């Protein structure tokens, strides 16, 4: 007698992809006014601190604003909606683990012009080298580990 395959009642294609983000320290912070339109920051968006408010990490930050070129945290566990009329508070992951594939740079200024932007789109031959160059050791010092990359120190 052959064994029959059991069904668990769940169609695998209906299960949403789970982001591999594990926060060990979150905090509610104040974000800068996004300007004239509403902006939604997806989970995994890298963030920087400009000295006053939290902002989206700027890949091509000018020399006059080096602080916004350094990643200090990530949006997690829920997306953050910023609008010109609100307080613009959101939860930021200050420590924990994030998978490389879960870093969402869609809202980052200048992201398409970077090695990371190309790497995440599959256009860069050495993904590990690209990420190691763009994620400074300060991330590890802050307690954030980027997983799925061989050479991030």
PDB file of C-alpha atoms in Angstrom:
ATOM      1  CA  UNK A   1       0.000   0.000   0.000  1.00  0.00           C
ATOM      2  CA  UNK A   2       1.447   3.391  -1.033  1.00  0.00           C
ATOM      3  CA  UNK A   3       1.585   6.271   1.409  1.00  0.00           C
ATOM      4  CA  UNK A   4      -0.661   9.167   0.583  1.00  0.00           C
ATOM      5  CA  UNK A   5       0.691  12.693   0.676  1.00  0.00           C
ATOM      6  CA  UNK A   6      -0.874  14.662   3.532  1.00  0.00           C
ATOM      7  CA  UNK A   7      -1.998  18.228   3.032  1.00  0.00           C
ATOM      8  CA  UNK A   8      -1.574  20.803   5.760  1.00  0.00           C
ATOM      9  CA  UNK A   9      -4.340  22.911   4.274  1.00  0.00           C
ATOM     10  CA  UNK A  10      -1.983  25.718   3.239  1.00  0.00           C
ATOM     11  CA  UNK A  11      -1.077  26.507  -0.321  1.00  0.00           C
ATOM     12  CA  UNK A  12       2.617  27.380  -0.315  1.00  0.00           C
ATOM     13  CA  UNK A  13       2.180  30.101  -2.914  1.00  0.00           C
ATOM     14  CA  UNK A  14      -0.208  31.916  -0.572  1.00  0.00           C
ATOM     15  CA  UNK A  15       2.350  32.281   2.212  1.00  0.00           C
ATOM     16  CA  UNK A  16       3.960  35.739   2.044  1.00  0.00           C
ATOM     17  CA  UNK A  17       7.733  36.047   2.063  1.00  0.00           C
ATOM     18  CA  UNK A  18       9.055  36.706   5.546  1.00  0.00           C
ATOM     19  CA  UNK A  19      11.763  39.285   5.963  1.00  0.00           C
ATOM     20  CA  UNK A  20      14.779  38.072   7.907  1.00  0.00           C
ATOM     21  CA  UNK A  21      14.932  41.037  10.247  1.00  0.00           C
ATOM     22  CA  UNK A  22      15.426  40.360  13.926  1.00  0.00           C
ATOM     23  CA  UNK A  23      15.320  43.460  16.108  1.00  0.00           C
ATOM     24  CA  UNK A  24      16.913  43.330  19.527  1.00  0.00           C
ATOM     25  CA  UNK A  25      16.522  47.041  20.276  1.00  0.00           C
ATOM     26  CA  UNK A  26      13.816  49.308  18.803  1.00  0.00           C
ATOM     27  CA  UNK A  27      12.958  52.899  19.616  1.00  0.00           C
ATOM     28  CA  UNK A  28      10.336  55.439  18.534  1.00  0.00           C
ATOM     29  CA  UNK A  29      12.056  58.425  16.923  1.00  0.00           C
ATOM     30  CA  UNK A  30      11.182  61.743  15.252  1.00  0.00           C
ATOM     31  CA  UNK A  31      11.599  61.952  11.474  1.00  0.00           C
ATOM     32  CA  UNK A  32      12.257  65.044   9.386  1.00  0.00           C
ATOM     33  CA  UNK A  33       9.338  66.546   7.463  1.00  0.00           C
ATOM     34  CA  UNK A  34       9.214  64.757   4.080  1.00  0.00           C
ATOM     35  CA  UNK A  35       8.125  67.880   2.197  1.00  0.00           C
ATOM     36  CA  UNK A  36       5.004  68.307   0.106  1.00  0.00           C
ATOM     37  CA  UNK A  37       3.960  64.675  -0.297  1.00  0.00           C
ATOM     38  CA  UNK A  38       3.362  61.595   1.814  1.00  0.00           C
ATOM     39  CA  UNK A  39       6.198  59.051   1.866  1.00  0.00           C
ATOM     40  CA  UNK A  40       5.990  55.425   2.987  1.00  0.00           C
ATOM     41  CA  UNK A  41       9.245  53.900   4.201  1.00  0.00           C
ATOM     42  CA  UNK A  42       9.112  50.118   3.790  1.00  0.00           C
ATOM     43  CA  UNK A  43      10.504  47.718   6.391  1.00  0.00           C
ATOM     44  CA  UNK A  44      14.254  47.426   5.871  1.00  0.00           C
ATOM     45  CA  UNK A  45      14.837  51.027   4.718  1.00  0.00           C
ATOM     46  CA  UNK A  46      18.268  52.215   5.947  1.00  0.00           C
ATOM     47  CA  UNK A  47      18.170  55.380   8.050  1.00  0.00           C
ATOM     48  CA  UNK A  48      20.603  58.074   9.150  1.00  0.00           C
ATOM     49  CA  UNK A  49      20.509  60.861  11.747  1.00  0.00           C
ATOM     50  CA  UNK A  50      21.153  64.435  10.636  1.00  0.00           C
ATOM     51  CA  UNK A  51      21.804  65.767  14.133  1.00  0.00           C
ATOM     52  CA  UNK A  52      18.180  66.746  14.764  1.00  0.00           C
ATOM     53  CA  UNK A  53      15.877  64.257  13.051  1.00  0.00           C
ATOM     54  CA  UNK A  54      15.989  60.830  11.482  1.00  0.00           C
ATOM     55  CA  UNK A  55      16.143  60.774   7.688  1.00  0.00           C
ATOM     56  CA  UNK A  56      16.383  58.205   4.936  1.00  0.00           C
ATOM     57  CA  UNK A  57      19.998  57.199   4.319  1.00  0.00           C
ATOM     58  CA  UNK A  58      21.410  59.342   1.499  1.00  0.00           C
ATOM     59  CA  UNK A  59      23.798  57.325  -0.620  1.00  0.00           C
ATOM     60  CA  UNK A  60      25.166  60.389  -2.390  1.00  0.00           C
ATOM     61  CA  UNK A  61      25.239  62.753   0.581  1.00  0.00           C
ATOM     62  CA  UNK A  62      27.224  65.938  -0.065  1.00  0.00           C
ATOM     63  CA  UNK A  63      30.433  66.605   1.853  1.00  0.00           C
ATOM     64  CA  UNK A  64      28.531  69.285   3.762  1.00  0.00           C
ATOM     65  CA  UNK A  65      26.237  66.632   5.287  1.00  0.00           C
ATOM     66  CA  UNK A  66      28.365  63.565   6.057  1.00  0.00           C
ATOM     67  CA  UNK A  67      26.070  62.385   8.882  1.00  0.00           C
ATOM     68  CA  UNK A  68      23.281  61.410   6.476  1.00  0.00           C
ATOM     69  CA  UNK A  69      25.698  59.144   4.585  1.00  0.00           C
ATOM     70  CA  UNK A  70      26.132  56.843   7.612  1.00  0.00           C
ATOM     71  CA  UNK A  71      23.523  54.172   8.289  1.00  0.00           C
ATOM     72  CA  UNK A  72      22.426  54.240  11.944  1.00  0.00           C
ATOM     73  CA  UNK A  73      19.340  51.998  11.835  1.00  0.00           C
ATOM     74  CA  UNK A  74      16.600  50.389   9.760  1.00  0.00           C
ATOM     75  CA  UNK A  75      12.813  50.707   9.559  1.00  0.00           C
ATOM     76  CA  UNK A  76      11.406  47.757  11.518  1.00  0.00           C
ATOM     77  CA  UNK A  77       9.025  46.084  12.389  1.00  0.00           C
ATOM     78  CA  UNK A  78       6.348  48.054  10.436  1.00  0.00           C
ATOM     79  CA  UNK A  79       6.485  50.502   7.501  1.00  0.00           C
ATOM     80  CA  UNK A  80       6.536  54.182   8.475  1.00  0.00           C
ATOM     81  CA  UNK A  81       4.267  56.742   6.809  1.00  0.00           C
ATOM     82  CA  UNK A  82       5.613  60.295   6.832  1.00  0.00           C
ATOM     83  CA  UNK A  83       3.477  63.261   5.843  1.00  0.00           C
ATOM     84  CA  UNK A  84       3.763  67.035   6.021  1.00  0.00           C
ATOM     85  CA  UNK A  85       0.859  67.344   8.484  1.00  0.00           C
ATOM     86  CA  UNK A  86       1.857  64.743  11.089  1.00  0.00           C
ATOM     87  CA  UNK A  87       4.322  64.300  13.907  1.00  0.00           C
ATOM     88  CA  UNK A  88       6.274  61.815  11.779  1.00  0.00           C
ATOM     89  CA  UNK A  89       7.154  59.368  14.504  1.00  0.00           C
ATOM     90  CA  UNK A  90       8.306  55.867  13.641  1.00  0.00           C
ATOM     91  CA  UNK A  91       9.955  52.775  15.079  1.00  0.00           C
ATOM     92  CA  UNK A  92      13.618  52.240  14.196  1.00  0.00           C
ATOM     93  CA  UNK A  93      15.727  49.119  14.720  1.00  0.00           C
ATOM     94  CA  UNK A  94      18.889  50.182  16.537  1.00  0.00           C
ATOM     95  CA  UNK A  95      20.339  46.712  17.067  1.00  0.00           C
ATOM     96  CA  UNK A  96      19.718  43.283  15.622  1.00  0.00           C
ATOM     97  CA  UNK A  97      20.139  41.350  12.397  1.00  0.00           C
ATOM     98  CA  UNK A  98      19.003  42.089   8.855  1.00  0.00           C
ATOM     99  CA  UNK A  99      19.421  39.982   5.739  1.00  0.00           C
ATOM    100  CA  UNK A 100      21.043  41.616   2.745  1.00  0.00           C
ATOM    101  CA  UNK A 101      18.006  40.864   0.579  1.00  0.00           C
ATOM    102  CA  UNK A 102      15.766  42.627   3.116  1.00  0.00           C
ATOM    103  CA  UNK A 103      17.497  45.999   2.841  1.00  0.00           C
ATOM    104  CA  UNK A 104      15.088  48.180   0.889  1.00  0.00           C
ATOM    105  CA  UNK A 105      16.755  51.125  -0.839  1.00  0.00           C
ATOM    106  CA  UNK A 106      13.761  52.195  -2.931  1.00  0.00           C
ATOM    107  CA  UNK A 107      13.338  55.446  -0.940  1.00  0.00           C
ATOM    108  CA  UNK A 108      17.068  56.253  -0.621  1.00  0.00           C
ATOM    109  CA  UNK A 109      18.283  59.272  -2.601  1.00  0.00           C
ATOM    110  CA  UNK A 110      21.039  58.307  -5.044  1.00  0.00           C
ATOM    111  CA  UNK A 111      20.644  54.583  -4.469  1.00  0.00           C
ATOM    112  CA  UNK A 112      20.593  53.684  -8.155  1.00  0.00           C
ATOM    113  CA  UNK A 113      23.997  55.240  -8.685  1.00  0.00           C
ATOM    114  CA  UNK A 114      25.775  53.095  -6.096  1.00  0.00           C
ATOM    115  CA  UNK A 115      27.403  49.707  -6.099  1.00  0.00           C
ATOM    116  CA  UNK A 116      24.817  48.556  -3.552  1.00  0.00           C
ATOM    117  CA  UNK A 117      21.970  49.639  -5.801  1.00  0.00           C
ATOM    118  CA  UNK A 118      23.464  47.676  -8.669  1.00  0.00           C
ATOM    119  CA  UNK A 119      24.246  44.709  -6.435  1.00  0.00           C
ATOM    120  CA  UNK A 120      20.718  44.467  -5.105  1.00  0.00           C
ATOM    121  CA  UNK A 121      19.443  44.573  -8.674  1.00  0.00           C
ATOM    122  CA  UNK A 122      21.852  41.806  -9.697  1.00  0.00           C
ATOM    123  CA  UNK A 123      24.084  44.072 -11.801  1.00  0.00           C
ATOM    124  CA  UNK A 124      27.260  43.828  -9.730  1.00  0.00           C
ATOM    125  CA  UNK A 125      29.613  40.872 -10.021  1.00  0.00           C
ATOM    126  CA  UNK A 126      30.961  40.839  -6.451  1.00  0.00           C
ATOM    127  CA  UNK A 127      28.059  41.420  -4.079  1.00  0.00           C
ATOM    128  CA  UNK A 128      30.159  40.853  -0.958  1.00  0.00           C
ATOM    129  CA  UNK A 129      32.718  43.476  -1.997  1.00  0.00           C
ATOM    130  CA  UNK A 130      29.990  45.999  -2.809  1.00  0.00           C
ATOM    131  CA  UNK A 131      28.292  45.619   0.543  1.00  0.00           C
ATOM    132  CA  UNK A 132      31.531  45.545   2.527  1.00  0.00           C
ATOM    133  CA  UNK A 133      32.505  48.847   0.915  1.00  0.00           C
ATOM    134  CA  UNK A 134      29.167  50.520   1.659  1.00  0.00           C
ATOM    135  CA  UNK A 135      28.417  49.267   5.168  1.00  0.00           C
ATOM    136  CA  UNK A 136      31.102  50.703   7.408  1.00  0.00           C
ATOM    137  CA  UNK A 137      32.210  48.936  10.579  1.00  0.00           C
ATOM    138  CA  UNK A 138      30.014  51.355  12.518  1.00  0.00           C
ATOM    139  CA  UNK A 139      27.006  49.111  11.809  1.00  0.00           C
ATOM    140  CA  UNK A 140      28.621  46.229  13.685  1.00  0.00           C
ATOM    141  CA  UNK A 141      29.711  48.633  16.426  1.00  0.00           C
ATOM    142  CA  UNK A 142      26.087  49.754  16.752  1.00  0.00           C
ATOM    143  CA  UNK A 143      24.989  46.157  17.137  1.00  0.00           C
ATOM    144  CA  UNK A 144      23.519  45.686  13.639  1.00  0.00           C
ATOM    145  CA  UNK A 145      24.623  42.621  11.705  1.00  0.00           C
ATOM    146  CA  UNK A 146      24.044  42.419   7.959  1.00  0.00           C
ATOM    147  CA  UNK A 147      23.639  38.718   7.151  1.00  0.00           C
ATOM    148  CA  UNK A 148      24.248  36.870   3.889  1.00  0.00           C
ATOM    149  CA  UNK A 149      27.464  38.771   3.215  1.00  0.00           C
ATOM    150  CA  UNK A 150      30.816  37.061   3.626  1.00  0.00           C
ATOM    151  CA  UNK A 151      33.078  40.047   4.230  1.00  0.00           C
ATOM    152  CA  UNK A 152      31.188  42.588   6.340  1.00  0.00           C
ATOM    153  CA  UNK A 153      33.331  43.273   9.386  1.00  0.00           C
TER     154      UNK A 153
END
